[in-house]
Coordinates of C-alpha atoms in Angstrom, one line a residue:
Chain A
X15 CA -83.3 62.9 -45.5
X16 CA -79.4 61.7 -46.1
X17 CA -78.8 64.8 -43.6
X18 CA -81.0 63.9 -41.9
X19 CA -79.3 60.3 -41.3
X20 CA -76.2 61.3 -41.4
X21 CA -76.7 63.6 -38.8
X22 CA -78.4 61.3 -36.3
X23 CA -75.6 59.2 -37.0
X24 CA -72.4 61.9 -37.2
X25 CA -73.7 64.7 -34.5
X26 CA -74.5 62.7 -31.3
X27 CA -71.2 62.7 -31.0
X28 CA -70.8 66.5 -31.2
X29 CA -70.2 68.6 -27.8
X30 CA -72.2 71.2 -27.8
X31 CA -70.6 73.3 -25.2
X32 CA -67.1 72.3 -26.8
X33 CA -68.1 73.5 -30.0
X34 CA -69.8 77.2 -28.9
X35 CA -67.0 77.8 -26.9
X36 CA -64.6 77.5 -30.3
X37 CA -66.5 79.7 -31.8
X38 CA -66.4 82.4 -29.1
X39 CA -63.2 82.1 -29.0
X40 CA -62.5 82.7 -33.0
X41 CA -64.6 85.3 -32.7
X42 CA -62.8 87.7 -30.2
X43 CA -60.3 86.1 -32.8
X44 CA -61.5 87.8 -36.0
X45 CA -63.2 90.7 -33.4
X46 CA -59.3 91.8 -32.7
X47 CA -57.3 91.1 -35.3
X48 CA -60.3 92.9 -37.2
X49 CA -60.0 95.9 -34.4
X50 CA -56.3 95.9 -34.9
X51 CA -56.8 96.7 -39.2
X52 CA -60.0 98.8 -39.3
X53 CA -57.8 101.4 -36.4
X54 CA -54.8 101.2 -38.9
X55 CA -57.2 102.2 -41.7
X56 CA -58.7 104.9 -39.5
X57 CA -56.0 106.7 -38.5
X58 CA -55.1 106.6 -42.6
X59 CA -58.6 107.8 -42.7
X60 CA -57.8 110.6 -40.4
X61 CA -53.9 111.2 -42.0
X62 CA -55.3 111.5 -45.6
X63 CA -59.0 112.8 -45.7
X64 CA -59.7 116.4 -46.9
X65 CA -62.0 116.5 -43.2
X66 CA -59.0 116.0 -41.6
X67 CA -56.4 117.4 -43.0
X68 CA -55.7 120.4 -41.4
X69 CA -55.8 119.4 -38.0
X70 CA -53.2 115.7 -38.6
X71 CA -51.0 117.5 -41.1
X72 CA -48.4 119.7 -40.0
X73 CA -45.4 122.5 -41.0
X74 CA -42.2 121.6 -40.0
X75 CA -39.5 124.1 -40.5
X76 CA -36.1 123.0 -41.3
X77 CA -32.5 124.4 -40.3
X78 CA -29.0 122.6 -39.8
X79 CA -28.3 121.9 -36.3
X80 CA -26.3 124.9 -34.9
X81 CA -23.3 123.8 -33.3
X82 CA -19.2 124.9 -32.8
X83 CA -18.3 123.0 -35.8
X84 CA -20.5 124.1 -38.6
X85 CA -20.8 127.8 -37.8
X86 CA -21.9 130.4 -40.6
X87 CA -22.0 127.1 -42.4
X88 CA -25.1 125.9 -42.4
X89 CA -26.6 125.7 -46.2
X90 CA -28.8 123.3 -47.6
X91 CA -27.9 121.7 -50.4
X92 CA -30.2 120.7 -53.3
X93 CA -28.9 117.1 -52.9
X94 CA -30.3 117.1 -49.2
X95 CA -33.6 119.0 -50.6
X96 CA -33.8 116.0 -53.2
X97 CA -34.2 113.7 -50.0
X98 CA -35.9 115.3 -48.0
X99 CA -38.5 115.7 -51.2
X100 CA -38.7 111.9 -51.5
X101 CA -39.2 110.9 -48.6
X102 CA -42.6 109.0 -48.0
X103 CA -43.4 111.1 -45.2
X104 CA -43.1 114.8 -47.0
X105 CA -45.7 116.0 -49.7
X106 CA -44.0 119.6 -50.1
X107 CA -40.9 121.4 -49.4
X108 CA -41.2 124.5 -49.7
X109 CA -37.8 127.0 -49.3
X110 CA -37.6 129.6 -47.2
X111 CA -35.9 132.4 -48.7
X112 CA -33.9 135.3 -46.3
X113 CA -34.2 138.6 -47.4
X114 CA -29.8 139.8 -47.9
X115 CA -30.8 143.2 -47.7
X116 CA -30.7 145.3 -44.6
X117 CA -33.7 146.8 -43.2
X118 CA -35.7 149.1 -40.5
X119 CA -38.8 149.2 -39.8
X120 CA -40.2 152.3 -37.5
X121 CA -43.5 153.6 -36.2
X122 CA -45.1 156.2 -38.2
X123 CA -47.0 157.2 -35.1
X124 CA -46.2 159.2 -31.5
X125 CA -48.0 157.4 -29.4
X126 CA -46.4 154.0 -30.7
X127 CA -42.8 155.2 -30.8
X128 CA -40.9 152.4 -32.0
X129 CA -37.7 152.0 -34.9
X130 CA -35.5 148.6 -35.5
X131 CA -33.6 146.9 -37.8
X132 CA -35.2 143.9 -39.4
X133 CA -35.1 141.3 -41.9
X134 CA -37.4 138.8 -42.8
X135 CA -38.1 135.7 -44.9
X136 CA -41.0 134.8 -47.7
X137 CA -42.5 130.9 -48.8
X138 CA -44.6 129.8 -51.0
X139 CA -47.9 131.0 -50.3
X140 CA -48.5 127.5 -50.0
X141 CA -47.4 127.8 -46.5
X142 CA -49.0 129.8 -45.4
X143 CA -51.7 129.4 -42.7
X144 CA -53.0 132.2 -43.2
X145 CA -54.8 133.1 -45.7
X146 CA -55.2 136.6 -47.6
X147 CA -55.6 137.9 -51.3
X148 CA -54.0 141.3 -49.8
X149 CA -50.4 139.1 -49.0
X150 CA -49.1 139.8 -52.5
X151 CA -46.9 143.2 -53.4
X152 CA -45.4 144.9 -56.2
X153 CA -42.9 148.8 -56.1
X154 CA -46.9 150.6 -56.6
X155 CA -48.4 148.3 -54.1
X156 CA -50.0 150.9 -51.3
X157 CA -48.1 148.4 -48.5
X158 CA -46.0 145.8 -47.7
X159 CA -48.1 143.0 -46.4
X160 CA -45.9 141.3 -43.4
X161 CA -47.6 137.8 -41.7
X162 CA -45.9 138.6 -38.0
X163 CA -45.3 135.0 -35.6
X164 CA -47.8 134.8 -32.7
X165 CA -45.9 134.6 -30.4
X166 CA -44.1 138.1 -31.1
X167 CA -47.5 139.9 -30.6
X168 CA -47.4 137.7 -27.5
X169 CA -44.0 139.2 -25.7
X170 CA -45.2 142.5 -26.5
X171 CA -48.4 142.4 -24.9
X172 CA -46.9 140.3 -22.0
X173 CA -42.9 141.7 -21.5
X174 CA -42.4 144.1 -23.8
X175 CA -45.6 146.6 -23.3
X176 CA -45.4 145.8 -19.9
X177 CA -41.9 147.2 -18.9
X178 CA -42.4 149.7 -21.7
X179 CA -45.2 151.3 -20.1
X180 CA -47.2 151.0 -23.3
X181 CA -50.6 149.9 -24.4
X182 CA -50.7 146.2 -25.2
X183 CA -52.5 145.7 -28.6
X184 CA -55.2 143.3 -29.9
X185 CA -54.5 141.8 -33.9
X186 CA -56.8 143.7 -34.6
X187 CA -55.2 147.0 -33.9
X188 CA -51.7 145.6 -34.8
X189 CA -53.5 144.6 -38.5
X190 CA -54.5 148.5 -38.9
X191 CA -51.1 150.5 -37.4
X192 CA -49.2 151.4 -40.4
X193 CA -45.1 151.7 -39.9
X194 CA -42.7 152.9 -42.3
X195 CA -40.5 149.9 -43.7
X196 CA -36.9 151.2 -45.4
X197 CA -34.9 148.9 -47.0
X198 CA -32.3 149.6 -47.9
X199 CA -29.4 149.6 -51.3
X200 CA -27.0 151.3 -53.5
X201 CA -29.1 153.5 -54.4
X202 CA -30.0 154.7 -50.7
X203 CA -32.7 153.6 -48.9
X204 CA -36.4 153.7 -49.8
X205 CA -39.3 153.5 -48.0
X206 CA -42.5 152.2 -48.3
X207 CA -45.4 151.7 -45.6
X208 CA -45.9 148.3 -44.2
X209 CA -48.9 146.2 -42.4
X210 CA -49.6 143.4 -40.4
X211 CA -51.6 141.2 -42.5
X212 CA -51.6 138.5 -40.3
X213 CA -50.4 136.4 -37.2
X214 CA -49.3 133.2 -37.6
X215 CA -48.2 129.7 -35.8
X216 CA -47.3 128.3 -38.6
X217 CA -43.7 129.6 -39.2
X218 CA -42.2 131.4 -36.7
X219 CA -40.6 133.8 -38.9
X220 CA -41.4 137.3 -40.3
X221 CA -42.8 137.1 -43.8
X222 CA -43.3 139.0 -46.5
X223 CA -44.5 138.9 -50.2
X224 CA -41.9 136.8 -52.2
X225 CA -41.7 139.5 -54.9
X226 CA -40.9 142.2 -52.2
X227 CA -37.6 139.4 -51.0
X228 CA -36.5 139.6 -55.2
X229 CA -37.1 143.1 -55.2
X230 CA -35.3 144.2 -52.7
X231 CA -32.4 141.6 -53.2
X232 CA -32.1 143.2 -56.0
X233 CA -32.7 146.4 -54.8
X234 CA -29.6 145.8 -52.7
X235 CA -27.1 143.9 -55.0
X236 CA -25.7 142.0 -52.9
X237 CA -23.4 139.3 -53.9
X238 CA -25.9 136.4 -55.7
X239 CA -26.2 134.1 -52.4
X240 CA -29.3 131.8 -53.1
X241 CA -27.8 129.1 -49.5
X242 CA -31.3 127.9 -48.9
X243 CA -30.8 127.2 -44.4
X244 CA -33.8 126.8 -43.9
X245 CA -37.2 125.1 -45.5
X246 CA -40.7 124.2 -44.9
X247 CA -41.2 120.6 -45.2
X248 CA -45.2 120.0 -45.3
X249 CA -46.6 116.3 -44.1
X250 CA -49.4 114.4 -43.7
X251 CA -48.2 112.1 -40.4
X252 CA -46.2 114.7 -38.2
X253 CA -46.4 111.5 -35.9
X254 CA -44.4 109.1 -38.6
X255 CA -41.1 108.5 -36.9
X256 CA -39.3 107.9 -39.8
X257 CA -38.8 112.3 -40.3
X258 CA -37.3 111.8 -36.5
X259 CA -34.6 109.4 -38.0
X260 CA -34.3 111.2 -40.9
X261 CA -33.8 114.1 -39.5
X262 CA -31.6 112.6 -36.9
X263 CA -29.4 110.7 -39.5
X264 CA -29.0 113.8 -41.4
X265 CA -28.5 116.3 -38.7
X266 CA -31.1 118.6 -38.8
X267 CA -33.4 120.1 -36.8
X268 CA -37.3 121.7 -36.0
X269 CA -40.0 122.7 -33.6
X270 CA -40.0 119.1 -31.9
X271 CA -42.9 119.6 -30.2
X272 CA -44.0 119.6 -33.2
X273 CA -43.5 116.0 -33.5
X274 CA -44.8 114.9 -30.0
X275 CA -47.5 113.0 -32.1
X276 CA -44.3 110.2 -33.0
X277 CA -45.0 109.4 -29.6
X278 CA -47.8 109.1 -29.9
X279 CA -48.2 106.9 -32.8
X280 CA -45.8 105.3 -31.7
X281 CA -48.7 103.9 -27.9
X282 CA -51.0 103.5 -30.8
X283 CA -48.7 101.3 -33.0
X284 CA -47.8 99.5 -29.9
X285 CA -51.4 98.8 -28.7
X286 CA -52.9 98.4 -32.2
X287 CA -49.9 95.8 -33.2
X288 CA -50.7 93.8 -29.8
X289 CA -54.6 93.3 -30.1
X290 CA -53.8 92.3 -34.0
X291 CA -51.3 89.8 -32.3
X292 CA -54.0 88.4 -29.4
X293 CA -56.1 88.5 -32.6
X294 CA -54.2 86.5 -34.9
X295 CA -52.3 83.9 -32.0
X296 CA -55.7 83.8 -30.9
X297 CA -57.0 82.6 -33.8
X298 CA -54.2 80.4 -34.8
X299 CA -55.2 78.5 -31.2
X300 CA -59.4 78.8 -32.4
X301 CA -58.0 76.9 -35.6
X302 CA -56.1 74.3 -34.0
X303 CA -59.0 74.4 -31.0
X304 CA -62.2 74.1 -34.4
X305 CA -59.0 71.6 -36.0
X306 CA -59.0 69.3 -33.3
X307 CA -63.2 69.7 -32.4
X308 CA -63.1 68.0 -35.9
X309 CA -60.8 65.5 -35.3
X310 CA -62.4 64.1 -32.0
X311 CA -66.2 64.7 -33.8
X312 CA -65.2 61.9 -36.5
X313 CA -62.9 60.2 -34.3
X314 CA -65.8 59.4 -31.9
X315 CA -68.4 58.4 -35.3
X316 CA -65.3 56.6 -37.2
X317 CA -67.7 53.6 -36.9
X318 CA -70.3 55.1 -37.9
X319 CA -68.3 56.9 -40.7
X320 CA -67.0 53.2 -42.2
X321 CA -69.8 52.1 -42.4
X322 CA -71.0 54.5 -44.7
X323 CA -68.2 54.0 -46.4
X324 CA -68.4 50.9 -47.1
X325 CA -72.4 50.7 -47.9
X326 CA -71.3 53.6 -50.5
X327 CA -71.0 57.2 -48.9
X328 CA -68.3 58.7 -50.8
X329 CA -66.0 60.2 -48.8
X330 CA -67.0 63.6 -50.8
X331 CA -70.0 63.5 -50.3
X332 CA -69.3 62.6 -46.2
X333 CA -66.7 65.5 -46.2
X334 CA -69.6 68.1 -48.0
X335 CA -71.9 67.2 -45.2
X336 CA -69.5 67.9 -42.1
X337 CA -68.4 71.0 -44.2
X338 CA -72.1 72.1 -44.1
X339 CA -72.2 71.1 -40.7
X340 CA -69.2 73.0 -39.4
X341 CA -68.8 75.8 -41.4
X342 CA -72.1 77.9 -40.9
X343 CA -70.9 78.2 -37.4
X344 CA -67.3 79.8 -38.2
X345 CA -68.6 81.9 -40.5
X346 CA -71.6 83.2 -38.3
X347 CA -68.4 83.7 -35.1
X348 CA -67.2 86.2 -38.1
X349 CA -69.8 87.4 -39.5
X350 CA -70.4 88.5 -35.3
X351 CA -67.3 89.7 -35.1
X352 CA -68.1 91.6 -38.2
X353 CA -71.1 93.0 -36.8
X354 CA -69.5 94.2 -33.7
X355 CA -67.0 95.7 -35.5
X356 CA -69.5 97.4 -37.4
X357 CA -71.4 99.1 -34.4
X358 CA -68.4 100.4 -32.5
X359 CA -67.1 102.0 -36.2
X360 CA -70.6 103.8 -36.1
X361 CA -70.8 103.9 -32.9
X362 CA -66.5 105.6 -32.9
X363 CA -67.7 108.3 -35.3
X364 CA -70.9 109.6 -33.9
X365 CA -68.6 109.9 -30.5
X366 CA -65.3 111.2 -32.6
X367 CA -67.8 113.7 -34.5
X368 CA -68.7 115.8 -31.1
X369 CA -64.7 116.6 -31.4
X370 CA -64.3 117.6 -34.5
X371 CA -63.0 114.4 -35.8
X372 CA -64.2 112.6 -39.0
X373 CA -63.8 108.9 -39.3
X374 CA -66.3 106.8 -41.9
X375 CA -68.6 105.7 -40.6
X376 CA -68.6 102.2 -42.1
X377 CA -65.5 99.5 -41.4
X378 CA -63.0 99.9 -44.0
X379 CA -62.6 98.2 -47.5
X380 CA -59.5 96.7 -46.5
X381 CA -61.1 95.1 -43.2
X382 CA -63.7 94.0 -45.3
X383 CA -61.1 92.3 -47.7
X384 CA -59.9 89.9 -44.2
X385 CA -62.7 89.3 -44.3
X386 CA -63.1 87.4 -46.5
X387 CA -60.1 86.2 -46.9
X388 CA -60.4 84.7 -42.9
X389 CA -63.6 83.1 -44.1
X390 CA -61.3 81.4 -47.4
X391 CA -58.9 80.8 -44.5
X392 CA -61.9 78.3 -42.3
X393 CA -63.2 77.2 -45.7
X394 CA -59.6 76.0 -46.4
X395 CA -59.1 74.6 -43.0
X396 CA -62.4 73.1 -41.9
X397 CA -62.7 71.6 -45.3
X398 CA -58.9 70.1 -45.7
X399 CA -59.4 68.8 -41.7
X400 CA -62.8 67.3 -42.2
X401 CA -60.5 65.6 -45.3
X402 CA -57.4 64.5 -43.8
X403 CA -59.7 62.3 -41.2
X404 CA -62.1 61.5 -43.0
X405 CA -59.5 59.7 -45.0
X406 CA -57.3 58.6 -42.7
Chain B
X22 CA -70.3 44.4 -66.0
X23 CA -68.2 41.5 -65.6
X24 CA -66.0 40.7 -62.6
X25 CA -62.8 38.7 -63.5
X26 CA -60.9 37.3 -61.2
X27 CA -57.0 36.3 -62.5
X28 CA -55.1 34.1 -60.2
X29 CA -56.6 35.9 -56.8
X30 CA -55.2 33.8 -53.5
X31 CA -55.9 35.9 -50.2
X32 CA -52.5 36.5 -48.4
X33 CA -54.8 35.0 -45.3
X34 CA -55.3 31.6 -46.8
X35 CA -52.2 31.4 -49.3
X36 CA -50.2 27.9 -46.9
X37 CA -53.7 26.6 -46.7
X38 CA -54.2 22.9 -48.9
X39 CA -58.0 23.8 -49.7
X40 CA -56.6 26.6 -51.8
X41 CA -54.6 24.3 -54.2
X42 CA -58.7 22.5 -55.0
X43 CA -60.5 25.7 -55.0
X44 CA -62.9 26.2 -58.2
X45 CA -61.5 29.6 -58.0
X46 CA -58.0 30.3 -55.4
X47 CA -55.6 30.6 -58.2
X48 CA -57.8 30.7 -61.0
X49 CA -59.0 32.8 -63.8
X50 CA -62.5 33.9 -63.8
X51 CA -65.5 35.3 -65.2
X52 CA -68.6 36.8 -63.9
X53 CA -70.7 38.6 -66.5
X54 CA -74.3 40.7 -65.6
X55 CA -77.3 38.9 -65.5
X56 CA -75.3 36.1 -64.4
X57 CA -76.6 33.6 -61.1
X58 CA -73.4 32.4 -59.3
X59 CA -73.2 30.3 -56.2
X60 CA -70.5 29.9 -53.9
X61 CA -70.0 26.6 -51.8
X62 CA -68.1 25.7 -48.7
X63 CA -67.6 24.5 -45.5
X64 CA -66.7 27.4 -43.0
X65 CA -63.0 28.4 -43.3
X66 CA -62.0 28.0 -46.6
X67 CA -62.1 32.1 -47.1
X68 CA -66.3 32.9 -47.9
X69 CA -66.9 36.7 -46.7
X70 CA -63.1 37.1 -47.5
X71 CA -64.1 36.4 -51.2
X72 CA -67.1 38.9 -50.9
X73 CA -65.1 41.8 -49.5
X74 CA -63.1 41.4 -52.4
X75 CA -65.2 41.2 -54.5
X76 CA -66.5 45.1 -52.7
X77 CA -63.2 46.4 -52.5
X78 CA -63.1 45.9 -48.5
X79 CA -59.6 43.9 -49.0
X80 CA -56.6 44.4 -51.2
X81 CA -54.5 41.8 -48.9
X82 CA -54.0 39.1 -51.8
X83 CA -51.9 37.9 -54.6
X84 CA -53.5 38.1 -58.7
X85 CA -56.1 40.8 -60.3
X86 CA -60.0 41.1 -59.6
X87 CA -61.2 43.3 -61.7
X88 CA -64.5 44.9 -62.7
X89 CA -64.9 46.4 -66.3
X90 CA -61.0 46.4 -67.2
X91 CA -60.2 48.1 -63.9
X92 CA -57.8 46.5 -61.0
X93 CA -60.2 47.1 -57.9
X94 CA -56.8 47.0 -56.0
X95 CA -56.3 50.7 -57.7
X96 CA -59.2 51.8 -57.9
X97 CA -59.4 55.4 -55.8
X98 CA -61.7 56.4 -53.2
X99 CA -64.2 58.5 -55.4
X100 CA -64.9 55.7 -58.5
X101 CA -65.2 53.0 -55.7
X102 CA -68.1 54.8 -53.4
X103 CA -69.6 54.9 -57.5
X104 CA -69.0 51.0 -58.0
X105 CA -70.9 51.3 -54.6
X106 CA -73.7 53.6 -55.1
X107 CA -74.4 51.9 -59.0
X108 CA -73.2 48.3 -59.7
X109 CA -72.8 46.6 -56.4
X110 CA -74.6 45.9 -53.7
X111 CA -74.1 43.5 -50.8
X112 CA -75.6 42.1 -47.7
X113 CA -73.2 41.8 -45.5
X114 CA -72.8 38.1 -43.2
X115 CA -72.4 39.8 -39.8
X116 CA -75.3 42.5 -41.3
X117 CA -73.7 45.6 -41.1
X118 CA -76.5 48.0 -39.8
X119 CA -76.7 50.7 -38.0
X120 CA -77.8 50.2 -34.5
X121 CA -78.7 53.6 -33.8
X122 CA -80.9 53.9 -36.3
X123 CA -84.4 52.6 -37.0
X124 CA -85.5 49.5 -39.8
X125 CA -86.6 51.9 -41.8
X126 CA -83.8 54.7 -41.2
X127 CA -81.3 51.6 -41.8
X128 CA -83.1 51.3 -44.9
X129 CA -83.8 54.9 -46.2
X130 CA -80.5 55.6 -46.3
X131 CA -78.8 53.6 -49.1
X132 CA -82.2 54.3 -51.1
X133 CA -81.1 58.5 -50.5
X134 CA -77.1 57.3 -50.9
X135 CA -77.8 57.9 -54.4
X136 CA -81.0 59.4 -57.0
X137 CA -83.5 56.8 -54.7
X138 CA -85.0 54.4 -58.1
X139 CA -87.8 53.0 -55.4
X140 CA -89.9 55.1 -54.2
X141 CA -90.6 55.3 -49.9
X142 CA -94.0 53.0 -50.6
X143 CA -92.3 50.4 -51.8
X144 CA -90.3 50.1 -49.3
X145 CA -93.6 49.4 -46.7
X146 CA -94.3 46.9 -50.1
X147 CA -90.4 44.8 -50.2
X148 CA -90.5 45.1 -45.9
X149 CA -94.6 42.9 -46.0
X150 CA -93.6 40.5 -48.2
X151 CA -90.5 40.3 -46.0
X152 CA -92.2 39.9 -43.2
X153 CA -90.6 43.1 -41.7
X154 CA -92.9 45.9 -41.6
X155 CA -94.2 45.6 -38.1
X156 CA -90.9 46.4 -37.1
X157 CA -89.5 49.1 -39.3
X158 CA -89.7 51.9 -37.2
X159 CA -87.6 50.0 -34.0
X160 CA -84.2 50.6 -33.3
X161 CA -82.1 47.9 -35.2
X162 CA -80.2 46.8 -32.3
X163 CA -83.8 46.0 -30.6
X164 CA -84.4 43.4 -33.7
X165 CA -84.6 40.1 -33.8
X166 CA -80.9 38.6 -35.6
X167 CA -83.9 37.2 -38.2
X168 CA -85.7 40.8 -38.9
X169 CA -81.9 42.4 -38.7
X170 CA -81.1 40.0 -41.8
X171 CA -84.5 40.3 -43.8
X172 CA -83.1 44.2 -42.8
X173 CA -80.2 44.3 -43.8
X174 CA -81.2 42.8 -48.0
X175 CA -84.6 45.2 -47.9
X176 CA -81.7 47.4 -47.6
X177 CA -79.4 46.5 -50.4
X178 CA -82.5 46.1 -53.2
X179 CA -82.8 50.1 -52.9
X180 CA -80.2 50.7 -55.1
X181 CA -79.4 50.3 -58.9
X182 CA -77.3 47.9 -58.8
X183 CA -75.0 45.3 -61.6
X184 CA -74.2 43.0 -59.4
X185 CA -75.8 41.8 -55.3
X186 CA -73.3 39.6 -53.5
X187 CA -74.0 38.3 -51.0
X188 CA -72.6 36.2 -47.9
X189 CA -74.4 33.6 -46.4
X190 CA -77.9 36.6 -46.9
X191 CA -80.1 33.4 -45.1
X192 CA -78.5 32.0 -41.9
X193 CA -81.1 33.4 -39.6
X194 CA -84.5 32.5 -41.2
X195 CA -86.8 30.0 -41.4
X196 CA -87.1 28.0 -45.4
X197 CA -91.2 29.6 -46.0
X198 CA -88.8 33.0 -45.0
X199 CA -85.7 32.0 -47.4
X200 CA -87.9 31.2 -50.1
X201 CA -89.2 34.9 -49.9
X202 CA -86.8 37.0 -49.3
X203 CA -85.3 34.7 -52.4
X204 CA -87.8 35.2 -54.8
X205 CA -88.1 39.2 -54.6
X206 CA -84.2 39.5 -54.4
X207 CA -84.2 37.6 -57.7
X208 CA -87.3 39.9 -58.4
X209 CA -85.3 42.7 -57.7
X210 CA -82.6 41.3 -59.4
X211 CA -84.4 40.2 -63.6
X212 CA -85.9 44.2 -63.0
X213 CA -81.6 45.6 -63.2
X214 CA -80.4 42.3 -65.6
X215 CA -78.4 42.3 -62.4
X216 CA -76.2 39.1 -61.9
X217 CA -76.2 37.9 -58.6
X218 CA -73.2 35.7 -55.9
X219 CA -74.0 34.1 -52.8
X220 CA -72.3 32.4 -50.2
X221 CA -73.2 29.4 -48.3
X222 CA -72.5 26.7 -46.8
X223 CA -74.3 24.1 -48.7
X224 CA -76.0 23.8 -52.1
X225 CA -79.2 25.2 -52.4
X226 CA -82.1 25.7 -55.0
X227 CA -83.1 29.4 -54.2
X228 CA -81.6 30.9 -57.2
X229 CA -81.5 28.8 -60.8
X230 CA -77.9 29.6 -60.9
X231 CA -75.9 29.2 -63.9
X232 CA -72.5 28.9 -62.2
X233 CA -71.9 27.0 -59.3
X234 CA -68.3 26.5 -57.6
X235 CA -67.3 25.3 -54.9
X236 CA -64.2 27.4 -53.0

């Protein structure tokens, strides 16, 4: 009954259109802010989720930029390797170990005659994108498995074979060809059978198992030289602009094409920042307008409020009543914005799923915490504005 | 439960010669719960000022007004609201009704401002006694001044109180209605063992006063 009477005394003066407009503004502000947070959250999910890892995580082969000043001095020292491993964008670092022995390969078939000197590299198997149980070696193995860059086969099929009048080779045929691999050491050349077991896009190098490189380096008895010139960096976020800055700082280079995401990321970050900033600004304006609205409402019925207090109404009693009048509407604005975001997130999930990009169907807990924090902020602002003007 | 006035002199009356011969201004006075106190004074001597400072509406005075030993000037708004809901009731000279509310709503508002101690049916009984039953659902601004005065009296009886403070409460009532209203007020005071402080222009016998003072 008291509320009914208070409503009659205090609400008569409220402008319903102004109230609705300020709440719509508040809803839009909250929506923009939550959207910015949710976009960031989705992006991080894409980076860290195991479902999406292969699509975004990337492997960068890093070496020093070669110029006139560092010819024959492209060693990556251990301090720098440690520094790279410590960076937040680094998930793991793999050393590319080069062969330090002379080697050649030649065809054992007259149909595809070829001979060439060659060198190899090895890398820990975690960094190889060709999953092949046969990619290991010991001196008694039937053949040395080799992983070849796809690009090499393309060069053969679309340049070399045409110019030399040789047949083109499919990946399946290439894997069937056995060739002779000869390693030259102090005790004379030793030949092995070798076979291409996979074609890779990840690392542009002729890869053989680590065991073979170790054996070969040992056999060749080259002076112990464990210098590292190249390494593979596994990063969960190739779009991270910090990678580009880091590489530039230490005069390192990588396949810049792989860093193209950083450009996209900058655009996404800018869009998200603009949305977030607009949301924050709108929220600030909405709060100011809302505070003014409370002030106006209280000023318009100041006489009634004075008389109520004169008759014994406690300012706290009136504040509580006014809070109940204003706050649920604010909660409705926040709730509507959250609901809209939930629906959009679900829609986005369905849409991206078709493109094999997986994001959660629900909004993130950070977004939910923000919803809670905004509700609390609004409660405080509403309460303080009411108390200020009631006691004025 | 008692009011204590220690050497109280309102700022607006400080320079008036009448203050020096007042029975209240500048005096040490104590009124206990249950006392019926009559304050008589001609116009312009500060009756309404006294009522307002007893009720905590004015603070522009020297001296002290104490209630239960607490200086009213120093009481915070929550405690003041508590006193006005549970310990002090009032009928203002200028009535102070909400013009947009009906007479019933004005009365009801005071009833429900704290835990109600008067049943809804009793409102109609008392309104009937005061002769305002028929106007209960009229907006108070459309009631005559005499009707509004009775609505204001009835409103003051809707709450618990230790003192009821009445500022010329019968100024627009005829003698018959004055008697009825006074009887009702007295009965409600007795129910609560409450005191009564009434100001008026002239002496009267509406109540059995224990204290009678000239302002």
